PDB file of C-alpha atoms in Angstrom:
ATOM      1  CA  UNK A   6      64.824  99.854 137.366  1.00  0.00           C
ATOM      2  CA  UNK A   7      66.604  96.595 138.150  1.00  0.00           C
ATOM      3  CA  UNK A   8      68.370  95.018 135.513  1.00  0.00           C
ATOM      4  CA  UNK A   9      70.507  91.876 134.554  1.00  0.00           C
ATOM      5  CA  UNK A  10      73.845  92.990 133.180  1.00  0.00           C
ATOM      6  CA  UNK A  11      76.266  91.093 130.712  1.00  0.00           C
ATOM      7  CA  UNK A  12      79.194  91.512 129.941  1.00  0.00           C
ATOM      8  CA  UNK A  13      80.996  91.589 127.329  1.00  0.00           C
ATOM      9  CA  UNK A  14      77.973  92.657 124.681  1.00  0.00           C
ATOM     10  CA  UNK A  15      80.807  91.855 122.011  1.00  0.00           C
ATOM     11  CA  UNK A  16      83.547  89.485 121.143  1.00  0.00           C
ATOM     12  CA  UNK A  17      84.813  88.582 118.429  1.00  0.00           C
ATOM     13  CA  UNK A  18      87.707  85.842 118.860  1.00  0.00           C
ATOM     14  CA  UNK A  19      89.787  82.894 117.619  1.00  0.00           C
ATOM     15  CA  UNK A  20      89.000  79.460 117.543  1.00  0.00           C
ATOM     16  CA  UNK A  21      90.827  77.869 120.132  1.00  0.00           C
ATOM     17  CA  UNK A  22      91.002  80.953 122.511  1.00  0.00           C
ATOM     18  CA  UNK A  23      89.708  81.507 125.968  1.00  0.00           C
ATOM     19  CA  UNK A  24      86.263  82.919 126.348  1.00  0.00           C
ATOM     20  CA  UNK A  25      84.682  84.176 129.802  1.00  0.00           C
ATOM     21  CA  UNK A  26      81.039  85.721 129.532  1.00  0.00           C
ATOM     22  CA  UNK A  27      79.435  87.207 132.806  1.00  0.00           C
ATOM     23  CA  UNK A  28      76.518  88.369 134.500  1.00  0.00           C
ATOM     24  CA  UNK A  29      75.025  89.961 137.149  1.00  0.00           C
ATOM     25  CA  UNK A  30      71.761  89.184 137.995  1.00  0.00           C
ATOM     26  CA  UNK A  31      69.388  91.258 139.640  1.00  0.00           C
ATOM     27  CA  UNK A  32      69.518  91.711 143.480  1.00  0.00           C
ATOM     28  CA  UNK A  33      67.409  89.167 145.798  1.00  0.00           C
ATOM     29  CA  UNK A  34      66.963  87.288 142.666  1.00  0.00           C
ATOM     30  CA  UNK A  35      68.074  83.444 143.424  1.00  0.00           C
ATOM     31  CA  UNK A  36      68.031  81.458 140.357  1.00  0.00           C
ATOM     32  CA  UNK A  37      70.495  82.150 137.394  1.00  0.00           C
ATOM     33  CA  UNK A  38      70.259  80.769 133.742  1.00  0.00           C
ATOM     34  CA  UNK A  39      72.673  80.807 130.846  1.00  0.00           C
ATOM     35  CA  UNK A  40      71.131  80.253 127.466  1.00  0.00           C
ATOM     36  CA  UNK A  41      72.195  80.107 124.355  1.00  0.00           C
ATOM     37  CA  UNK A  42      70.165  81.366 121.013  1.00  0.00           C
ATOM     38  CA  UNK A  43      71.082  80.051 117.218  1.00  0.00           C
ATOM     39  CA  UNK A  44      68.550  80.380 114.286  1.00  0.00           C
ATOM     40  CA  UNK A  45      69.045  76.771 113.970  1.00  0.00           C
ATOM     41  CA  UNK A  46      68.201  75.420 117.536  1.00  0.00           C
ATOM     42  CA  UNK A  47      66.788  78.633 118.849  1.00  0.00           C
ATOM     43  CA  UNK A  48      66.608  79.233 122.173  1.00  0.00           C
ATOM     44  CA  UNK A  49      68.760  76.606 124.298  1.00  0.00           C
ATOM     45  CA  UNK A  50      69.032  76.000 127.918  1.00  0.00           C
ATOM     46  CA  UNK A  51      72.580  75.162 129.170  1.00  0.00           C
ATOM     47  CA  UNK A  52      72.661  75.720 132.747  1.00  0.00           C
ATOM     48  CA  UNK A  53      71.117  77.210 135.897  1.00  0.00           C
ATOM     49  CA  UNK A  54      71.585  77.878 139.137  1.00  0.00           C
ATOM     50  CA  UNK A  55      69.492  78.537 142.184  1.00  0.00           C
ATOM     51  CA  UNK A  56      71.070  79.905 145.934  1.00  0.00           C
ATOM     52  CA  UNK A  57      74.152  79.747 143.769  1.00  0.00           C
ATOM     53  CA  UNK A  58      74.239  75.666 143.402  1.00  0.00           C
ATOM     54  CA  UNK A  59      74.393  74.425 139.939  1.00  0.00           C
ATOM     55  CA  UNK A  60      70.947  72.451 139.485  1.00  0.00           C
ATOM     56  CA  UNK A  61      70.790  71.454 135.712  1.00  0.00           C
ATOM     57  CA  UNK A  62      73.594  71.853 133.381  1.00  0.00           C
ATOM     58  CA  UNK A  63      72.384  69.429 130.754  1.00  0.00           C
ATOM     59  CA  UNK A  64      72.225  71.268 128.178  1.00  0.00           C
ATOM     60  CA  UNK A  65      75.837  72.590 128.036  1.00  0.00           C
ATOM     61  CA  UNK A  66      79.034  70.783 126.000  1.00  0.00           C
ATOM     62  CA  UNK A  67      80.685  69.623 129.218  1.00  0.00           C
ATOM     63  CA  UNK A  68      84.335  68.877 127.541  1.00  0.00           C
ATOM     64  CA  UNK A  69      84.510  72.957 126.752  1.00  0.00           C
ATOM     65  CA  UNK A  70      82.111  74.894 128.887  1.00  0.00           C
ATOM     66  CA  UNK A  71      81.719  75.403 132.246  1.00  0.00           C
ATOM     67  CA  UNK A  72      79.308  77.684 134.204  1.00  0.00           C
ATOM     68  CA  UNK A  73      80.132  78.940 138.013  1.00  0.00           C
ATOM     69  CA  UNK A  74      78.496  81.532 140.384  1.00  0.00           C
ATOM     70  CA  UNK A  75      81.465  82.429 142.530  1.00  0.00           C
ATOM     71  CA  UNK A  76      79.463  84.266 144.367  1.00  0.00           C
ATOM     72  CA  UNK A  77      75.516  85.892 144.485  1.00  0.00           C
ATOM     73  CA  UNK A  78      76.650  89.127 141.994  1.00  0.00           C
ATOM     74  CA  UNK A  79      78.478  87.030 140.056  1.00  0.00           C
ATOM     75  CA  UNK A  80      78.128  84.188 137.304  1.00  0.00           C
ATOM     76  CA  UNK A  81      80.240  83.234 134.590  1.00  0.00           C
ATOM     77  CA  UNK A  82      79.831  81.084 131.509  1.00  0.00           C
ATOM     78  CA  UNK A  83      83.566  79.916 130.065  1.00  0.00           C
ATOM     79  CA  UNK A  84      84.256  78.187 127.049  1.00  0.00           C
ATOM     80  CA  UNK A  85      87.878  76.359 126.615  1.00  0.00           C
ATOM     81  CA  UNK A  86      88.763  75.908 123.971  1.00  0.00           C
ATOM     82  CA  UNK A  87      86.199  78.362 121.159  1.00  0.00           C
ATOM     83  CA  UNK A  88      85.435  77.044 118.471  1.00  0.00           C
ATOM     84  CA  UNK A  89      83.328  78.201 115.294  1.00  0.00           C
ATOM     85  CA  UNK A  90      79.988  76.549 116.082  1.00  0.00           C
ATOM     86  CA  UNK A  91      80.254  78.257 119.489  1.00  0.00           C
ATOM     87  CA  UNK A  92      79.236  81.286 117.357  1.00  0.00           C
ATOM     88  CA  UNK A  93      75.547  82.578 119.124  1.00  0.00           C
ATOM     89  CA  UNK A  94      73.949  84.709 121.739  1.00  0.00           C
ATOM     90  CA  UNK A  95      74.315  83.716 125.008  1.00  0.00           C
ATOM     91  CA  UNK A  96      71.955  85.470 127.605  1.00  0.00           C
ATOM     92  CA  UNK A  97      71.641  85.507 131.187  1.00  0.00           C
ATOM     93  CA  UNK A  98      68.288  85.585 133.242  1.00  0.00           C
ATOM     94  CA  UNK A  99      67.598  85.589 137.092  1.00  0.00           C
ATOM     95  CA  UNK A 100      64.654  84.848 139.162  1.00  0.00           C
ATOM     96  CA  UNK A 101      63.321  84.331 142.028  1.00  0.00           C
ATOM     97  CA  UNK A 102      62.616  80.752 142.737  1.00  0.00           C
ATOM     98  CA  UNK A 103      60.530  79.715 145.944  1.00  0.00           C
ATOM     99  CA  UNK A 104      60.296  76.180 147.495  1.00  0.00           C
ATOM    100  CA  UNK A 105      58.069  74.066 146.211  1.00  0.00           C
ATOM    101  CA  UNK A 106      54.245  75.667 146.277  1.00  0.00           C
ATOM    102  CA  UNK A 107      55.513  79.082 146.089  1.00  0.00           C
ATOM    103  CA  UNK A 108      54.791  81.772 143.074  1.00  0.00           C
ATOM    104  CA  UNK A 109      56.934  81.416 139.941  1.00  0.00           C
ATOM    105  CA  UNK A 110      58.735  84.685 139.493  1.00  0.00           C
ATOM    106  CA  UNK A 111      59.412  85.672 136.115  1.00  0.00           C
ATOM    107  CA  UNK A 112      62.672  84.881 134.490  1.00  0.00           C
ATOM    108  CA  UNK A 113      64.493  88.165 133.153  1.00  0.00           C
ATOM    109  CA  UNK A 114      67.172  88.258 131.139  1.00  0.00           C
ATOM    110  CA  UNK A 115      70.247  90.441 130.561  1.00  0.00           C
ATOM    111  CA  UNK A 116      70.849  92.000 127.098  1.00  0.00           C
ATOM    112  CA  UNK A 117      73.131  89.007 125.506  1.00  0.00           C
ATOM    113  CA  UNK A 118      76.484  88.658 124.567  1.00  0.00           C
ATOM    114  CA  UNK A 119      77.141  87.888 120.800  1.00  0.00           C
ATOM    115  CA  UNK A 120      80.032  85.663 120.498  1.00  0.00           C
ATOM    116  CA  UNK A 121      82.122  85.408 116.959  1.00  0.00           C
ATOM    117  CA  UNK A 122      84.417  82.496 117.054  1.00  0.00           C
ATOM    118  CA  UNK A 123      86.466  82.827 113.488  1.00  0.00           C
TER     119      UNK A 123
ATOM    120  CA  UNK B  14      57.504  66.200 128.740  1.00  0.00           C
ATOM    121  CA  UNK B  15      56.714  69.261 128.268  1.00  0.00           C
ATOM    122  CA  UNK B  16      56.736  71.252 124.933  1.00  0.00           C
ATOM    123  CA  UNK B  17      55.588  74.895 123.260  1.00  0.00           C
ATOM    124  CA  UNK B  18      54.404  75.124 119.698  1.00  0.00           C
ATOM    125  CA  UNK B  19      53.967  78.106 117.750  1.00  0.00           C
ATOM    126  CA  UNK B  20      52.977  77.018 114.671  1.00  0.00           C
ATOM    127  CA  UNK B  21      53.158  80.141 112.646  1.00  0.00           C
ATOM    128  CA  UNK B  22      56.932  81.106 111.747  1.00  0.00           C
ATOM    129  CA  UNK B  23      57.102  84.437 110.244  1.00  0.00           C
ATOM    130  CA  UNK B  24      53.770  87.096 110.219  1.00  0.00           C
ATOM    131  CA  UNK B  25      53.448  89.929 107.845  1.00  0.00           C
ATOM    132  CA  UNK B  26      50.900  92.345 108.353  1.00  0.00           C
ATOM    133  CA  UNK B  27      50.348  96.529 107.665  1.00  0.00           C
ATOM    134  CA  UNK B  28      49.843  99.012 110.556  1.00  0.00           C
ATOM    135  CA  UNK B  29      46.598  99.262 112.173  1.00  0.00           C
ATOM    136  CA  UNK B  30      45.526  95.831 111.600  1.00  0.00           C
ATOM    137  CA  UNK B  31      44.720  93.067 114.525  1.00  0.00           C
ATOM    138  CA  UNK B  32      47.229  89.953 114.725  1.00  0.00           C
ATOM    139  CA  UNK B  33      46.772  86.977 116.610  1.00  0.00           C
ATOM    140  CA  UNK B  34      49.963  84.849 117.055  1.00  0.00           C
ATOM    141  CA  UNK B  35      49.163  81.440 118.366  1.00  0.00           C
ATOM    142  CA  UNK B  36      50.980  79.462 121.211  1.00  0.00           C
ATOM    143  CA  UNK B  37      50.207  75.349 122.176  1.00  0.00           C
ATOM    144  CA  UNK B  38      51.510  73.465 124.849  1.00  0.00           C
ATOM    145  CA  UNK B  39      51.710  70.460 126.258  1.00  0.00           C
ATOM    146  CA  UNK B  40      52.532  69.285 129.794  1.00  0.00           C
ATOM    147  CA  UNK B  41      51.182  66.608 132.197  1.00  0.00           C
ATOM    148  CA  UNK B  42      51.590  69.152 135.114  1.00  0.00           C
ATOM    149  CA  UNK B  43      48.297  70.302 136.545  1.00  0.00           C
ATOM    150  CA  UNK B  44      49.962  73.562 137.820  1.00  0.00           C
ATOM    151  CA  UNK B  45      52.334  75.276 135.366  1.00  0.00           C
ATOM    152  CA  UNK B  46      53.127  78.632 134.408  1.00  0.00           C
ATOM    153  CA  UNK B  47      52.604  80.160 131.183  1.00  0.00           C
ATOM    154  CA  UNK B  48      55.212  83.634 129.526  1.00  0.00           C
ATOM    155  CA  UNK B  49      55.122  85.704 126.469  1.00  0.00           C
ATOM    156  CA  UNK B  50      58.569  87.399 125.706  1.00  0.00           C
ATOM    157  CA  UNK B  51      58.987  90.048 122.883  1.00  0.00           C
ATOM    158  CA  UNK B  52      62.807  90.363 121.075  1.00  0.00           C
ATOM    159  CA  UNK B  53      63.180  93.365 119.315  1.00  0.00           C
ATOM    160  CA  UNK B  54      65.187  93.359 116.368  1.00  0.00           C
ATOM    161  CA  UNK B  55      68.321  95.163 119.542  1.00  0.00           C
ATOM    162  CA  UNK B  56      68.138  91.576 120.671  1.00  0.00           C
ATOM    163  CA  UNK B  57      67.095  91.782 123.933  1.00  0.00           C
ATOM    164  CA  UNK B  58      64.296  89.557 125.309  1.00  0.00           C
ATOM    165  CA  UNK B  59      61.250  91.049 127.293  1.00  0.00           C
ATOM    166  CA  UNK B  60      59.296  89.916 129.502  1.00  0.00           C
ATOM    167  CA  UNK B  61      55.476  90.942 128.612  1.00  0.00           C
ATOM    168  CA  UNK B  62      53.100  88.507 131.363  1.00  0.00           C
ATOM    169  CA  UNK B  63      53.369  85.488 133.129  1.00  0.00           C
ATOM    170  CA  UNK B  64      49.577  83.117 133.986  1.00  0.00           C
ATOM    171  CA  UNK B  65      49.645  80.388 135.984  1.00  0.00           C
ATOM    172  CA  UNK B  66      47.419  77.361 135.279  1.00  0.00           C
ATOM    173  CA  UNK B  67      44.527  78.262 137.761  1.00  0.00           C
ATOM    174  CA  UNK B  68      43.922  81.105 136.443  1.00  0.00           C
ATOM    175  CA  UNK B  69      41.984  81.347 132.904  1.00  0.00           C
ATOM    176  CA  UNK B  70      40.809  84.972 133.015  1.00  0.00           C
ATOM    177  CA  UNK B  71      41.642  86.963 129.916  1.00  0.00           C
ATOM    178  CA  UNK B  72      43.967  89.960 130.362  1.00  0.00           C
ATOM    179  CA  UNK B  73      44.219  93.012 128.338  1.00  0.00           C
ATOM    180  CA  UNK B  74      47.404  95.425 128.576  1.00  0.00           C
ATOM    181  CA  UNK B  75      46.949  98.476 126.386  1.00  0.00           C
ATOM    182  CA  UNK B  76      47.037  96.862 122.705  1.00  0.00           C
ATOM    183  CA  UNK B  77      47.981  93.604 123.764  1.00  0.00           C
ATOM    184  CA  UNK B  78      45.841  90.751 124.850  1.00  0.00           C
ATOM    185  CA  UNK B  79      45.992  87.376 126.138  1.00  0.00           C
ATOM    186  CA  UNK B  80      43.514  84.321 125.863  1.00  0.00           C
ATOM    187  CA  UNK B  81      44.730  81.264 127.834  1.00  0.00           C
ATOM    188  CA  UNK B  82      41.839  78.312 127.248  1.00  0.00           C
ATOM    189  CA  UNK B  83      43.070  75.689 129.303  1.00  0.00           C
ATOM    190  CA  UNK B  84      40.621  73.193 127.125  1.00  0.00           C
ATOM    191  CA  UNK B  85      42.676  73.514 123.843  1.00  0.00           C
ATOM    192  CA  UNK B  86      46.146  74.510 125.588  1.00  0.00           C
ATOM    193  CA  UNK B  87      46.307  77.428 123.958  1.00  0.00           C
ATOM    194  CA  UNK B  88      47.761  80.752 125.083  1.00  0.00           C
ATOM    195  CA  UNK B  89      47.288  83.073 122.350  1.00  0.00           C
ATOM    196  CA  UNK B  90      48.368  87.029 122.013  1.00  0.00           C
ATOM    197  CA  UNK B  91      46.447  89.243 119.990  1.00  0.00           C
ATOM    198  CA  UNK B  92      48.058  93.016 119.431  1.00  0.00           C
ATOM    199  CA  UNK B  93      45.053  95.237 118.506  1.00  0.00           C
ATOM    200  CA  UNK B  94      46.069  98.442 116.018  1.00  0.00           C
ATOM    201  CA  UNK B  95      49.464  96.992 115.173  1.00  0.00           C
ATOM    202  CA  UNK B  96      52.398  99.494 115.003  1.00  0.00           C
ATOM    203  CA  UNK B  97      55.971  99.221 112.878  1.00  0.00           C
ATOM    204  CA  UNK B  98      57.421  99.058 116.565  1.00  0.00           C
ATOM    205  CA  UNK B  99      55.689  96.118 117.497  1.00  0.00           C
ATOM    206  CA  UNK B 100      57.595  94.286 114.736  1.00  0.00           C
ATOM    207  CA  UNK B 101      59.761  91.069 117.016  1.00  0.00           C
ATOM    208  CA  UNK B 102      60.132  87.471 117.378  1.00  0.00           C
ATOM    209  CA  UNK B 103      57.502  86.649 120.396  1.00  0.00           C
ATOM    210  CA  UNK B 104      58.427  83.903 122.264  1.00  0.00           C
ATOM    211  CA  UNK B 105      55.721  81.610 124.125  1.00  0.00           C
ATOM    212  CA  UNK B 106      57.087  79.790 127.046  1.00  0.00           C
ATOM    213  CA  UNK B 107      55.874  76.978 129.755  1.00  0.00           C
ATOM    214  CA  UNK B 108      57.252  76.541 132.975  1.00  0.00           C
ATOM    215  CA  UNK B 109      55.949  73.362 135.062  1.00  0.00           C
ATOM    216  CA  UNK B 110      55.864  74.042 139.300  1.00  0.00           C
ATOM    217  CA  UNK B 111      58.937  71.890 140.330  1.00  0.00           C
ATOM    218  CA  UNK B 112      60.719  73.438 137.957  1.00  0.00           C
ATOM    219  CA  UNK B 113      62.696  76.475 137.687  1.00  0.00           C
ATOM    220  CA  UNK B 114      63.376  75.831 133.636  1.00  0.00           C
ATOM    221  CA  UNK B 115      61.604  77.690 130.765  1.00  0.00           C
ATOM    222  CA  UNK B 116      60.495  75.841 127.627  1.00  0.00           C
ATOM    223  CA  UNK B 117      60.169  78.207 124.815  1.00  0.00           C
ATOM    224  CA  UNK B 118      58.722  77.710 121.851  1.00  0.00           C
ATOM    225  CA  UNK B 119      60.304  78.759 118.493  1.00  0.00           C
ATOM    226  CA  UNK B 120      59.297  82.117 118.359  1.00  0.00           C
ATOM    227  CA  UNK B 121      57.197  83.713 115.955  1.00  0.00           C
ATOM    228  CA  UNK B 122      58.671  86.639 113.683  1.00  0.00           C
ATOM    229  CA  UNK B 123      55.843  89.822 113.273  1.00  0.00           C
ATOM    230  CA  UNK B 124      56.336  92.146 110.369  1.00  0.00           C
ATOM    231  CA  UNK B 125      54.390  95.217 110.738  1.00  0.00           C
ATOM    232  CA  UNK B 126      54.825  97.260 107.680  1.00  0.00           C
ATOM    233  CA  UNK B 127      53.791 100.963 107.741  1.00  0.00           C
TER     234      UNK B 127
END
């Protein structure tokens, strides 16, 4: 049973610290999105991938976060410097994305890590 | 633009009984794609079906049940016999052809109380 894994599922850190969340989506799956949930905006896109080129990141604080897919197994979501409204649940989700005309795919997304920025 | 609007917040109901929660979008694209997730109170987000825009037939999974009416934009779930572990947030999301990106609405929280 394919899944999308994230890790960490925890951290708890300082404001002003490093943070490095990653993922690994699911195999042959070509399109990677980081959201972000808060009860007060919900569920927020901040960036996506698909064949590993950054398409649409938006959505994301560019001065402190930054999203990369170093390589098809691999995609990180990096905040420098935390801070304490960086406090949510940021998931992961792959796909599979065909040229235009093709079937959607269905998004599916990892378990979340919860980030605690004190 | 596109948008998803479930209009009811929070849903209380007791076991056994039928619930309906209600999704409406909006979107100028003539082919689009149409999701329900589930989030458990472990926080994970499930994927329960996926319609496109062509096709309006009804689908039935076990409990669950789906009613897409393309004439009122609607996509509505109905769980039949509601159970304690069907208490989540359901998210309703759109998804427009040239795009990859979801839209989700803002989820609406079931309460199924034995």
């Amino acid at each position: 049973d394919a899944r999308v894994t994230q890790t960490p599922r925890d951290k708890v850190t300082e404001m002003g610290q490093e943070v490095t969340m990653r993922c690994q989506p699911i195999l042959g799956h070509n399109t990677v999105f980081w959201y972000r949930q808060t009860m007060m905006q919900g569920l927020e896109l901040l960036a996506y991938f698909r064949n590993r080129a950054p398409l649409d990141d938006s959505g994301m604080p560019k001065d402190r976060f930054s999203a990369e897919m170093p390589d098809a197994t691999l995609a990180t979501l990096k905040i420098q410097p935390s801070e304490p409204r960086d406090s949510a649940v940021y998931f992961c989700a792959s796909g599979l994305s065909l040229l235009a005309g093709g079937e959607r795919e269905t998004q599916y997304f990892g378990p979340g890590t919860r980030l605690l920025v004190l | 633009a596109q948008k998803v609007t479930q209009a009811q917040t929070e849903i209380s109901v007791v076991e056994k009984e039928d619930v309906t929660l209600d999704c409406v979008y909006e979107t100028r694209d003539t082919t689009y794609y149409l999701f329900w997730y589930k989030q458990p109170p472990s926080g994970e987000l499930v994927f329960l079906i996926r319609r496109n825009s062509f096709d309006e037939q009804n689908e039935i999974s076990g409990r669950y049940s789906w009613n897409f009416q393309k004439s009122t934009s609607s996509f509505n779930f109905t769980i039949t016999a509601s159970q304690v572990v069907d208490s989540a947030v359901y998210f309703c999301a759109l998804s427009a052809l040239n795009t990859d990106k979801l839209i989700f609405g803002t989820g609406t929280r079931l309460q199924v109380f034995p």
